[in-house]
Coordinates of C-alpha atoms in Angstrom, one line a residue:
Chain A
M1 CA 20.2 -14.0 14.3
F2 CA 18.0 -12.4 10.8
A3 CA 15.7 -14.8 10.7
Q4 CA 14.6 -14.6 13.9
A5 CA 14.4 -10.8 14.4
L6 CA 12.2 -11.2 10.8
D7 CA 9.9 -13.5 12.5
A8 CA 9.9 -11.1 15.2
A9 CA 9.3 -8.5 13.4
Q10 CA 6.5 -10.2 10.9
R11 CA 4.5 -10.8 14.6
A12 CA 5.1 -7.7 15.6
I13 CA 3.6 -6.0 13.3
T14 CA 0.6 -8.6 12.1
G15 CA -0.2 -8.2 16.3
F16 CA 0.4 -4.0 15.8
L17 CA -2.2 -4.4 12.2
A18 CA -4.8 -6.9 14.3
E19 CA -5.2 -4.6 17.4
E20 CA -5.6 -1.5 15.2
L21 CA -8.1 -2.9 12.3
A22 CA -10.1 -4.7 15.3
R23 CA -11.6 -1.2 16.3
L24 CA -13.0 -0.8 13.0
G25 CA -15.7 -3.0 13.4
P26 CA -17.5 -5.8 11.4
D27 CA -18.6 -4.7 8.5
R28 CA -17.5 -6.2 5.0
V29 CA -14.4 -3.5 4.3
A30 CA -13.2 -3.6 7.7
E31 CA -13.1 -7.5 7.3
G32 CA -11.5 -6.6 4.0
M33 CA -8.6 -4.4 5.1
R34 CA -7.6 -7.2 7.8
Y35 CA -7.8 -9.8 5.3
A36 CA -5.6 -7.5 2.5
T37 CA -3.1 -6.9 5.4
N38 CA -2.5 -10.2 6.6
G39 CA -0.2 -12.2 5.7
G40 CA 3.1 -11.1 3.0
K41 CA 6.6 -10.5 4.0
R42 CA 6.3 -7.2 6.4
L43 CA 9.9 -6.2 4.6
R44 CA 8.5 -3.0 4.6
G45 CA 7.5 -3.1 8.1
F46 CA 10.8 -4.6 9.5
L47 CA 12.9 -1.5 7.3
V48 CA 11.1 1.0 10.1
L49 CA 11.7 -1.3 13.3
E50 CA 15.4 -1.8 11.7
S51 CA 16.2 1.6 10.9
A52 CA 14.5 3.0 14.2
G53 CA 16.0 0.4 16.3
L54 CA 19.6 1.7 15.2
F55 CA 18.7 5.0 17.3
D56 CA 17.2 3.2 20.1
V57 CA 13.7 4.4 19.1
P58 CA 11.0 2.6 21.4
P59 CA 9.6 -0.5 19.4
A60 CA 6.1 0.3 20.6
Q61 CA 6.5 3.8 19.0
A62 CA 8.0 2.4 15.4
L63 CA 5.0 0.0 15.2
F64 CA 2.8 3.1 14.1
A65 CA 4.9 3.7 11.2
A66 CA 5.8 -0.2 10.5
G67 CA 2.0 -0.8 10.0
A68 CA 1.4 2.2 8.5
V69 CA 3.8 1.5 5.4
E70 CA 2.4 -2.0 5.4
C71 CA -1.0 -0.7 5.0
L72 CA 0.3 1.7 2.5
H73 CA 1.9 -1.3 0.7
A74 CA -1.4 -3.4 0.8
Y75 CA -3.5 -0.8 -0.3
S76 CA -1.5 -0.4 -3.1
L77 CA -1.6 -4.4 -4.2
V78 CA -5.8 -4.4 -3.9
H79 CA -5.7 -1.7 -6.5
D80 CA -3.2 -3.0 -8.6
D81 CA -4.9 -6.3 -8.6
L82 CA -8.2 -5.2 -10.2
P83 CA -9.5 -6.3 -13.1
C84 CA -8.4 -2.9 -14.9
M85 CA -5.2 -3.2 -13.5
D86 CA -3.1 -6.1 -13.2
D87 CA -6.4 -8.7 -13.2
D88 CA -4.8 -11.0 -10.6
D89 CA -6.8 -13.5 -9.0
L90 CA -3.9 -14.8 -6.2
R91 CA -2.7 -12.8 -3.8
R92 CA 0.0 -14.3 -0.8
G93 CA -1.5 -17.6 -2.0
Q94 CA -5.1 -16.0 -0.9
P95 CA -7.9 -15.0 -3.3
T96 CA -7.7 -11.1 -4.2
V97 CA -10.0 -8.8 -2.7
H98 CA -12.3 -8.9 -5.4
V99 CA -12.1 -12.3 -6.6
K100 CA -12.9 -12.7 -2.5
W101 CA -15.6 -9.7 -3.0
D102 CA -16.3 -8.0 -5.4
E103 CA -14.7 -5.1 -7.6
A104 CA -16.6 -2.0 -5.4
T105 CA -15.9 -3.5 -2.3
A106 CA -11.5 -3.8 -3.5
V107 CA -11.4 0.0 -4.3
L108 CA -13.3 0.6 -1.1
V109 CA -10.8 -1.6 1.0
G110 CA -7.9 0.3 -0.7
D111 CA -9.1 3.3 -0.1
A112 CA -9.4 3.0 3.3
L113 CA -6.7 1.1 3.7
Q114 CA -4.5 4.3 2.3
T115 CA -6.6 6.5 4.2
F116 CA -5.6 4.3 7.8
A117 CA -2.1 4.6 7.0
F118 CA -2.2 8.3 7.4
E119 CA -4.3 7.2 10.6
L120 CA -1.9 5.7 12.0
L121 CA 0.8 8.4 11.4
A122 CA -1.4 11.1 13.1
D123 CA -1.8 8.8 16.0
A124 CA -0.4 10.2 19.4
R125 CA 1.9 7.7 19.8
A126 CA 3.4 7.6 16.7
G127 CA 6.2 10.2 17.4
D128 CA 5.7 14.0 18.5
A129 CA 3.7 16.3 16.2
E130 CA 7.0 17.3 14.1
Q131 CA 7.9 13.6 13.8
R132 CA 4.1 12.5 12.9
V133 CA 3.8 15.2 10.3
A134 CA 7.1 14.8 8.8
L135 CA 6.7 11.2 8.4
I136 CA 2.7 11.9 7.2
G137 CA 4.5 13.9 4.5
S138 CA 7.6 12.0 2.9
L139 CA 5.1 8.9 3.1
A140 CA 2.7 11.2 1.2
R141 CA 5.3 12.4 -1.7
A142 CA 7.1 8.3 -1.7
S143 CA 3.2 7.3 -2.7
G144 CA 1.6 9.6 -4.8
A145 CA 1.8 11.2 -8.1
Q146 CA 5.6 11.7 -8.1
G147 CA 6.0 8.4 -6.5
M148 CA 4.5 5.6 -6.2
V149 CA 1.2 6.0 -8.2
L150 CA 3.0 7.3 -11.0
G151 CA 5.3 4.0 -11.2
Q152 CA 2.3 2.5 -11.5
A153 CA 0.7 4.9 -14.4
Q154 CA 4.3 4.0 -16.0
D155 CA 4.4 0.7 -15.6
I156 CA 0.7 0.6 -17.5
A157 CA 1.5 3.0 -20.1
A158 CA 4.8 0.7 -21.0
E159 CA 2.6 -2.0 -21.8
T160 CA 0.9 -0.4 -24.9
A161 CA 4.4 1.6 -25.6
A162 CA 5.7 1.3 -29.0
L163 CA 9.2 0.1 -27.8
P164 CA 10.4 -2.0 -24.9
L165 CA 11.2 0.6 -22.0
T166 CA 15.3 1.2 -21.4
L167 CA 17.3 0.3 -19.1
E168 CA 17.1 3.8 -17.7
Q169 CA 13.7 4.3 -17.7
I170 CA 12.7 0.6 -16.3
T171 CA 14.8 1.5 -13.3
E172 CA 13.1 4.9 -13.2
L173 CA 9.6 3.1 -13.0
Q174 CA 10.8 0.9 -10.6
G175 CA 12.6 3.0 -8.7
N176 CA 9.0 5.0 -8.5
K177 CA 6.7 2.3 -8.3
T178 CA 8.3 0.1 -5.7
G179 CA 11.5 1.6 -4.7
R180 CA 10.0 5.2 -3.3
L181 CA 8.2 2.2 -0.7
I182 CA 11.0 0.6 0.3
E183 CA 13.2 4.2 0.6
W184 CA 10.2 5.4 2.9
P185 CA 10.6 3.0 5.8
A186 CA 14.5 3.9 6.6
E187 CA 13.7 7.6 6.0
A188 CA 11.3 7.1 9.3
G189 CA 13.6 5.5 11.0
A190 CA 15.9 8.8 10.5
I191 CA 12.8 11.2 11.2
L192 CA 11.8 8.8 14.6
G193 CA 15.2 8.7 15.5
R194 CA 16.2 12.5 15.0
A195 CA 19.3 11.7 12.5
D196 CA 20.3 12.4 9.5
P197 CA 18.4 9.9 6.5
A198 CA 21.3 10.6 3.9
P199 CA 23.5 6.7 4.7
L200 CA 20.0 5.2 5.4
R201 CA 18.1 6.5 1.7
R202 CA 21.7 5.0 0.2
Y203 CA 20.9 2.2 1.8
A204 CA 17.7 1.6 0.8
R205 CA 18.0 3.7 -2.7
A206 CA 20.3 0.3 -3.4
I207 CA 18.0 -2.2 -1.4
G208 CA 14.9 -1.1 -3.3
L209 CA 16.6 -1.7 -6.8
A210 CA 17.9 -5.0 -5.9
F211 CA 14.4 -5.4 -5.1
Q212 CA 12.9 -5.3 -8.0
I213 CA 15.9 -7.2 -10.0
A214 CA 15.5 -10.2 -8.0
D215 CA 11.3 -10.0 -8.7
D216 CA 12.4 -10.0 -12.2
I217 CA 14.6 -12.9 -11.7
L218 CA 11.9 -14.9 -9.4
D219 CA 9.3 -13.9 -12.2
V220 CA 11.4 -16.1 -14.9
T221 CA 13.4 -18.9 -12.1
G222 CA 10.5 -19.1 -9.7
D223 CA 7.9 -21.5 -8.3
A224 CA 4.5 -20.1 -8.5
A225 CA 2.9 -22.0 -5.7
T226 CA 6.1 -20.9 -3.1
A227 CA 6.0 -17.3 -4.5
G228 CA 2.2 -17.1 -3.8
K229 CA 1.4 -15.4 -6.9
A230 CA 1.4 -15.8 -10.9
L231 CA 4.9 -15.8 -12.3
Q232 CA 6.3 -15.2 -15.9
K233 CA 4.0 -12.8 -16.7
D234 CA 6.3 -10.3 -17.5
A235 CA 7.7 -12.9 -20.4
A236 CA 4.4 -13.3 -21.6
A237 CA 3.5 -10.1 -22.1
G238 CA 6.7 -9.3 -24.1
K239 CA 7.2 -6.7 -21.0
A240 CA 10.9 -5.2 -20.9
T241 CA 12.4 -6.5 -17.6
F242 CA 15.7 -5.7 -15.7
V243 CA 16.7 -9.4 -16.7
S244 CA 15.4 -8.9 -20.6
L245 CA 17.6 -6.5 -20.9
L246 CA 21.0 -7.2 -18.2
G247 CA 20.6 -11.1 -19.0
L248 CA 20.0 -13.3 -16.6
D249 CA 23.6 -13.4 -15.2
G250 CA 23.8 -9.3 -16.0
A251 CA 20.8 -9.2 -13.4
K252 CA 22.3 -11.5 -11.0
A253 CA 25.3 -9.6 -11.1
R254 CA 23.9 -6.1 -11.2
A255 CA 21.5 -7.2 -8.2
A256 CA 24.9 -8.4 -6.1
D257 CA 26.7 -5.3 -7.1
L258 CA 23.8 -3.2 -5.3
V259 CA 23.7 -5.2 -2.3
A260 CA 27.5 -4.6 -1.8
E261 CA 26.9 -1.0 -2.1
A262 CA 24.1 -1.5 0.7
E263 CA 25.9 -2.8 2.6
A264 CA 28.8 -0.4 2.3
A265 CA 26.4 2.6 2.9
L266 CA 25.6 1.1 6.7
A267 CA 29.3 1.1 7.8
P268 CA 28.3 4.6 10.2
Y269 CA 26.3 2.8 11.9
G270 CA 28.5 -0.8 12.5
E271 CA 27.2 -4.0 14.2
K272 CA 23.9 -2.4 15.3
A273 CA 23.3 -2.5 11.7
H274 CA 23.4 -6.5 11.3
N275 CA 19.9 -7.2 10.3
L276 CA 20.0 -4.3 7.7
A277 CA 22.7 -6.1 6.2
A278 CA 21.5 -9.5 6.2
L279 CA 17.8 -8.1 4.9
A280 CA 20.0 -6.6 1.9
R281 CA 21.2 -10.2 0.8
Y282 CA 18.1 -11.8 2.4
I283 CA 16.1 -9.8 -0.9
I284 CA 18.8 -11.3 -3.6
D285 CA 17.8 -14.9 -1.9
R286 CA 14.2 -14.9 -1.2
D287 CA 12.3 -17.6 -3.0
R288 CA 8.7 -15.8 -3.1
Chain B
M1 CA -22.4 38.7 0.3
F2 CA -23.0 35.4 -0.1
A3 CA -23.1 34.9 -3.5
Q4 CA -19.9 37.1 -4.1
A5 CA -18.2 35.7 -0.9
L6 CA -18.5 32.2 -2.5
D7 CA -17.5 33.1 -5.9
A8 CA -14.0 34.6 -4.1
A9 CA -13.9 31.1 -2.7
Q10 CA -14.5 29.6 -5.4
R11 CA -11.6 31.5 -7.7
A12 CA -9.1 30.9 -4.7
I13 CA -9.5 27.5 -4.3
T14 CA -9.4 26.6 -7.6
G15 CA -6.2 28.9 -8.4
F16 CA -4.7 27.6 -5.2
L17 CA -5.2 23.5 -6.7
A18 CA -4.1 24.9 -9.9
E19 CA -1.1 25.6 -9.2
E20 CA -0.2 23.4 -6.3
L21 CA -0.9 20.8 -9.2
A22 CA 0.7 22.5 -11.5
R23 CA 3.9 21.3 -10.1
L24 CA 3.2 17.2 -11.0
G25 CA 4.1 17.8 -14.1
P26 CA 2.5 16.8 -17.2
D27 CA 2.0 12.5 -16.9
R28 CA -1.7 11.3 -16.9
V29 CA -2.3 10.5 -13.8
A30 CA -1.8 14.4 -13.0
E31 CA -3.5 15.4 -16.0
G32 CA -6.4 13.5 -14.6
M33 CA -6.3 15.2 -11.1
R34 CA -6.1 18.3 -12.2
Y35 CA -9.3 17.8 -14.2
A36 CA -11.1 16.0 -11.7
T37 CA -10.3 19.0 -9.6
N38 CA -11.7 21.5 -11.5
G39 CA -14.8 22.8 -11.1
G40 CA -17.8 22.1 -8.9
K41 CA -19.6 23.9 -6.1
R42 CA -16.0 24.3 -3.6
L43 CA -19.1 23.8 -0.7
R44 CA -16.4 22.0 1.9
G45 CA -13.5 24.3 0.8
F46 CA -15.9 27.4 1.0
L47 CA -16.8 25.9 4.4
V48 CA -13.0 25.7 5.6
L49 CA -12.4 29.2 4.5
E50 CA -15.6 30.6 6.3
S51 CA -14.9 28.8 9.5
A52 CA -11.3 29.8 9.8
G53 CA -12.5 33.2 8.9
L54 CA -14.4 33.2 12.3
F55 CA -11.4 33.4 14.2
D56 CA -9.3 35.7 11.8
V57 CA -6.7 32.3 10.2
P58 CA -4.9 34.1 7.2
P59 CA -6.8 32.9 4.2
A60 CA -3.4 31.5 2.4
Q61 CA -3.0 29.7 5.6
A62 CA -6.6 28.1 5.6
L63 CA -6.2 27.4 1.7
F64 CA -4.4 24.3 2.4
A65 CA -7.1 22.7 4.5
A66 CA -10.0 24.3 1.9
G67 CA -7.5 22.3 -1.0
A68 CA -7.2 19.2 0.9
V69 CA -10.8 18.7 1.4
E70 CA -11.6 19.8 -2.6
C71 CA -9.3 16.6 -3.0
L72 CA -10.8 14.0 -0.7
H73 CA -13.8 15.1 -2.2
A74 CA -13.2 14.8 -5.6
Y75 CA -11.2 11.8 -4.7
S76 CA -14.3 10.2 -3.8
L77 CA -17.0 11.3 -6.9
V78 CA -13.6 9.5 -9.0
H79 CA -14.0 6.4 -7.2
D80 CA -18.0 6.1 -6.6
D81 CA -18.5 7.1 -10.5
L82 CA -16.2 3.8 -11.7
P83 CA -18.2 0.9 -13.4
C84 CA -18.4 -1.2 -10.1
M85 CA -19.8 1.5 -8.2
D86 CA -22.3 3.7 -9.3
D87 CA -21.0 3.9 -13.3
D88 CA -21.8 7.4 -13.8
D89 CA -20.8 8.7 -17.2
L90 CA -21.5 12.3 -16.5
R91 CA -20.0 14.9 -13.4
R92 CA -19.9 18.3 -13.6
G93 CA -21.3 18.0 -17.1
Q94 CA -18.1 16.5 -18.2
P95 CA -17.3 12.8 -18.5
T96 CA -15.8 11.2 -15.9
V97 CA -12.5 9.8 -15.6
H98 CA -13.2 6.8 -16.7
V99 CA -15.0 7.4 -19.7
K100 CA -12.5 10.3 -20.6
W101 CA -9.4 8.1 -20.0
D102 CA -10.1 4.6 -18.6
E103 CA -10.4 2.3 -15.4
A104 CA -7.2 2.5 -14.8
T105 CA -6.5 6.0 -14.5
A106 CA -9.5 6.6 -12.6
V107 CA -8.3 4.3 -10.1
L108 CA -5.3 6.2 -10.0
V109 CA -6.5 9.5 -9.9
G110 CA -8.6 8.7 -7.0
D111 CA -5.7 6.9 -5.4
A112 CA -2.9 10.2 -6.1
L113 CA -5.9 12.6 -4.9
Q114 CA -6.7 11.1 -2.0
T115 CA -2.4 10.9 -1.2
F116 CA -2.6 14.7 -2.5
A117 CA -5.3 15.5 0.5
F118 CA -2.4 14.7 3.2
E119 CA 0.4 16.1 1.4
L120 CA -1.6 19.3 1.4
L121 CA -1.7 19.2 5.2
A122 CA 1.4 18.4 5.8
D123 CA 2.6 21.3 4.2
A124 CA 4.6 23.7 6.7
R125 CA 2.1 26.9 5.4
A126 CA -0.9 24.7 6.5
G127 CA -0.2 25.3 10.5
D128 CA 2.2 24.3 13.1
A129 CA 3.0 20.4 13.5
E130 CA 0.0 20.3 15.9
Q131 CA -2.5 21.8 14.2
R132 CA -1.5 19.9 11.0
V133 CA -1.6 16.4 12.3
A134 CA -4.8 17.5 14.2
L135 CA -6.3 18.0 10.7
I136 CA -4.8 15.0 9.3
G137 CA -6.0 12.4 12.1
S138 CA -9.4 14.6 11.9
L139 CA -9.5 14.0 8.0
A140 CA -8.4 10.4 8.1
R141 CA -11.1 9.5 10.1
A142 CA -14.1 11.4 8.7
S143 CA -13.6 9.8 5.2
G144 CA -11.9 6.1 6.0
A145 CA -13.4 3.1 7.5
Q146 CA -15.6 4.6 9.9
G147 CA -16.6 7.6 8.0
M148 CA -17.2 8.1 4.4
V149 CA -15.8 4.7 3.3
L150 CA -18.3 2.8 5.6
G151 CA -20.9 5.3 4.2
Q152 CA -20.1 4.5 0.6
A153 CA -20.0 0.3 1.4
Q154 CA -23.1 1.2 3.1
D155 CA -24.6 2.7 0.2
I156 CA -23.8 -0.5 -1.9
A157 CA -25.3 -2.7 0.4
A158 CA -28.5 -0.5 0.6
E159 CA -29.1 -1.7 -3.3
T160 CA -29.2 -5.3 -2.5
A161 CA -30.7 -5.7 1.2
A162 CA -33.8 -7.3 0.7
L163 CA -36.1 -4.5 2.8
P164 CA -35.5 -0.6 2.3
L165 CA -33.6 1.2 4.6
T166 CA -35.6 2.7 7.9
L167 CA -35.3 6.6 8.2
E168 CA -32.1 5.7 10.9
Q169 CA -30.4 3.8 8.7
I170 CA -30.5 6.1 5.9
T171 CA -30.1 9.2 8.1
E172 CA -26.8 6.8 9.4
L173 CA -25.8 6.0 6.2
Q174 CA -25.9 9.4 4.7
G175 CA -24.5 11.1 7.7
N176 CA -21.1 8.9 7.1
K177 CA -21.2 8.7 3.0
T178 CA -21.4 12.8 2.9
G179 CA -22.4 14.8 6.2
R180 CA -18.4 13.9 7.7
L181 CA -16.9 15.3 4.8
I182 CA -18.8 18.4 5.7
E183 CA -18.2 18.2 9.2
W184 CA -14.4 18.3 8.9
P185 CA -14.3 21.9 7.4
A186 CA -16.0 23.2 10.5
E187 CA -13.8 21.6 12.5
A188 CA -10.6 22.5 10.4
G189 CA -11.8 25.8 10.9
A190 CA -11.7 25.5 14.7
I191 CA -8.8 23.8 15.0
L192 CA -6.5 26.2 12.5
G193 CA -8.1 28.8 14.8
R194 CA -7.6 27.1 18.4
A195 CA -11.3 27.4 19.1
D196 CA -13.9 25.2 20.7
P197 CA -15.1 23.4 17.8
A198 CA -18.7 22.2 19.6
P199 CA -20.9 25.1 17.7
L200 CA -19.4 24.7 14.3
R201 CA -19.9 20.7 14.6
R202 CA -23.6 21.4 15.9
Y203 CA -24.2 24.0 12.6
A204 CA -22.0 21.4 10.5
R205 CA -24.1 18.3 11.6
A206 CA -27.3 20.0 10.4
I207 CA -26.2 21.3 6.7
G208 CA -24.9 17.8 6.4
L209 CA -28.1 16.4 7.0
A210 CA -29.8 19.2 5.1
F211 CA -27.9 19.0 2.3
Q212 CA -28.3 15.0 1.9
I213 CA -32.1 15.9 1.9
A214 CA -31.7 18.5 -0.4
D215 CA -30.1 16.1 -2.8
D216 CA -32.4 13.8 -2.5
I217 CA -35.3 16.4 -3.3
L218 CA -33.1 17.8 -6.3
D219 CA -32.9 13.7 -8.2
V220 CA -37.0 14.0 -8.1
T221 CA -37.6 17.6 -9.0
G222 CA -33.7 18.5 -10.6
D223 CA -33.1 19.1 -14.2
A224 CA -30.2 17.0 -15.0
A225 CA -28.6 19.5 -17.5
T226 CA -28.2 22.2 -14.5
A227 CA -27.6 19.8 -12.1
G228 CA -24.4 18.7 -14.6
K229 CA -25.1 14.8 -13.5
A230 CA -28.1 12.3 -14.2
L231 CA -30.9 12.3 -12.4
Q232 CA -33.8 10.1 -11.1
K233 CA -31.6 7.7 -10.5
D234 CA -32.3 6.7 -7.1
A235 CA -36.0 6.6 -7.8
A236 CA -35.5 4.4 -10.6
A237 CA -33.5 2.2 -8.6
G238 CA -36.1 1.9 -5.9
K239 CA -33.9 3.4 -3.7
A240 CA -35.0 4.2 0.0
T241 CA -34.6 8.3 -0.1
F242 CA -35.4 11.3 2.3
V243 CA -37.9 11.8 -0.2
S244 CA -39.3 8.4 -0.7
L245 CA -39.2 8.1 3.2
L246 CA -40.7 11.7 4.4
G247 CA -42.6 12.5 1.3
L248 CA -41.7 16.1 -0.6
D249 CA -43.3 17.8 1.7
G250 CA -42.0 16.2 4.9
A251 CA -39.0 16.3 3.2
K252 CA -38.8 19.9 2.7
A253 CA -40.0 20.7 5.9
R254 CA -36.8 18.7 7.9
A255 CA -34.5 20.5 5.7
A256 CA -36.3 23.4 6.7
D257 CA -36.2 23.1 10.3
L258 CA -32.4 21.9 9.8
V259 CA -31.4 25.0 8.1
A260 CA -32.8 26.4 11.2
E261 CA -30.7 24.3 13.4
A262 CA -27.8 25.5 12.0
E263 CA -28.3 28.9 12.0
A264 CA -29.2 28.5 15.5
A265 CA -25.7 27.3 16.5
L266 CA -24.0 29.9 14.5
A267 CA -25.4 32.2 17.3
P268 CA -22.1 32.6 19.2
Y269 CA -19.7 34.0 16.4
G270 CA -22.4 36.9 15.7
E271 CA -22.7 38.7 12.3
K272 CA -18.9 37.3 11.4
A273 CA -21.0 34.1 10.9
H274 CA -23.7 35.8 7.9
N275 CA -22.1 33.9 5.4
L276 CA -21.9 30.3 7.0
A277 CA -25.7 31.3 7.6
A278 CA -26.6 31.9 4.2
L279 CA -24.3 29.0 3.3
A280 CA -27.1 26.8 5.1
R281 CA -30.0 28.2 3.3
Y282 CA -28.3 27.9 0.2
I283 CA -27.9 24.2 0.0
I284 CA -31.4 23.6 0.3
D285 CA -32.6 26.3 -2.4
R286 CA -29.4 25.4 -5.0
D287 CA -30.5 24.0 -8.3
R288 CA -27.5 21.9 -8.6

């Protein structure tokens, strides 16, 4: 069932990335890239594999898009953890890249992981040329100056803003910072399956927001050792979060509504989408 | 002639980037992206336009690859100038991005410029899908962990190495750090022209190395105000350079040999390549 499917996807993605990154050689940046992409929940990659599976795309093909989004995500974490950004020492229970090596290495590892994401999508095994260029264009738009990077900049700006963010502002910020890179894998499945992306996009928008609300809940109620990262940073920093704006119960209720929305969006795919439905529920129940 | 052609290309590339980056909106990262891509010699973009011109590729199409390589180059400069990297305050005669704004903004501006380079290449106006995916794959290989980023890491490692680099090591380092992103634009012209890239690659390899030797000569003999950046940093840091290894006259002679090699590689294109030939000579005669 879901737990086994997620576990199998995690192994497949980890194996794929290990193999693709092995050819980069023994130098420090390549070492850092392997380090930074090892571990993690692989939820974005799982989303690619499951979305592509709805349309019977061969997993060996979908792994390129799954690996690419995990590299893109890993790059964003390496840079986000830098002293000049969030200044985090711990990630997935391990020292962050700039702690294990140094800041220059972390900058370069993040840079090269972003490049590698696009290199994977340009690989001839990732799809036909039209599909590959559609994957690349959509990933660039989702992760660049009008997507994830914009969200990170909005997050930094919020820390020094005179007023705490409104619910509308924080929804927009999180939609950019986290949501776009959760929507992309679902869209990638539709591109690979030459299918209408609209239902998967609706599903992904709902779970993207649910994911961030769950993160805010976890920041308040979670255990740092289990989560593998520092918690309660937002409250300490006086940042507006979904919990501070909606209350803990309100945030939980909103997340549950979003999961119901996500499940409803999967109706066209019937039983084939049972892992995607389970993923929506997992996202708000996880402890890390 | 050459000066007018370079000037026209600079204007065309600057206009193209201004228009493409205008749609990103008014926020700080977009502002930083426009700032970091404004100015510069545009030699890489010029190389795309001239190489594509050999095969009568419409300039309006080639501008996407020209703009992309300038964005990629600009990202590398913004990150290279960071305090944890080269720690430069001045670039093209202006404050560097982390000086004008802050380090977090510089990290994000560089990240988003890299993304934008791939977004431009994925644009439908950049070529057919096969061409676009070939441009993207080759740019990723040239600029990532086995190309430019590897060269940057090798450069950093050289600073703390027990022994100064040998001529062979510095040639490899500079080939990665600078050469690959000078070879790519020439290759891009051949991809857009559906032509054999071999002669252009030979040409670009020669001018890439000549470019770096000229940079080392400029670091010793140049004027900081004209160059728009700090000079004589290498000698002060005790780094091996082509000048320290070959002597000033030896470096000049090697650069001149490479220019002759580059010109010879252009023979198949006849008179159409006169601007590329002039560029090879310009590269070792420039004062900034």
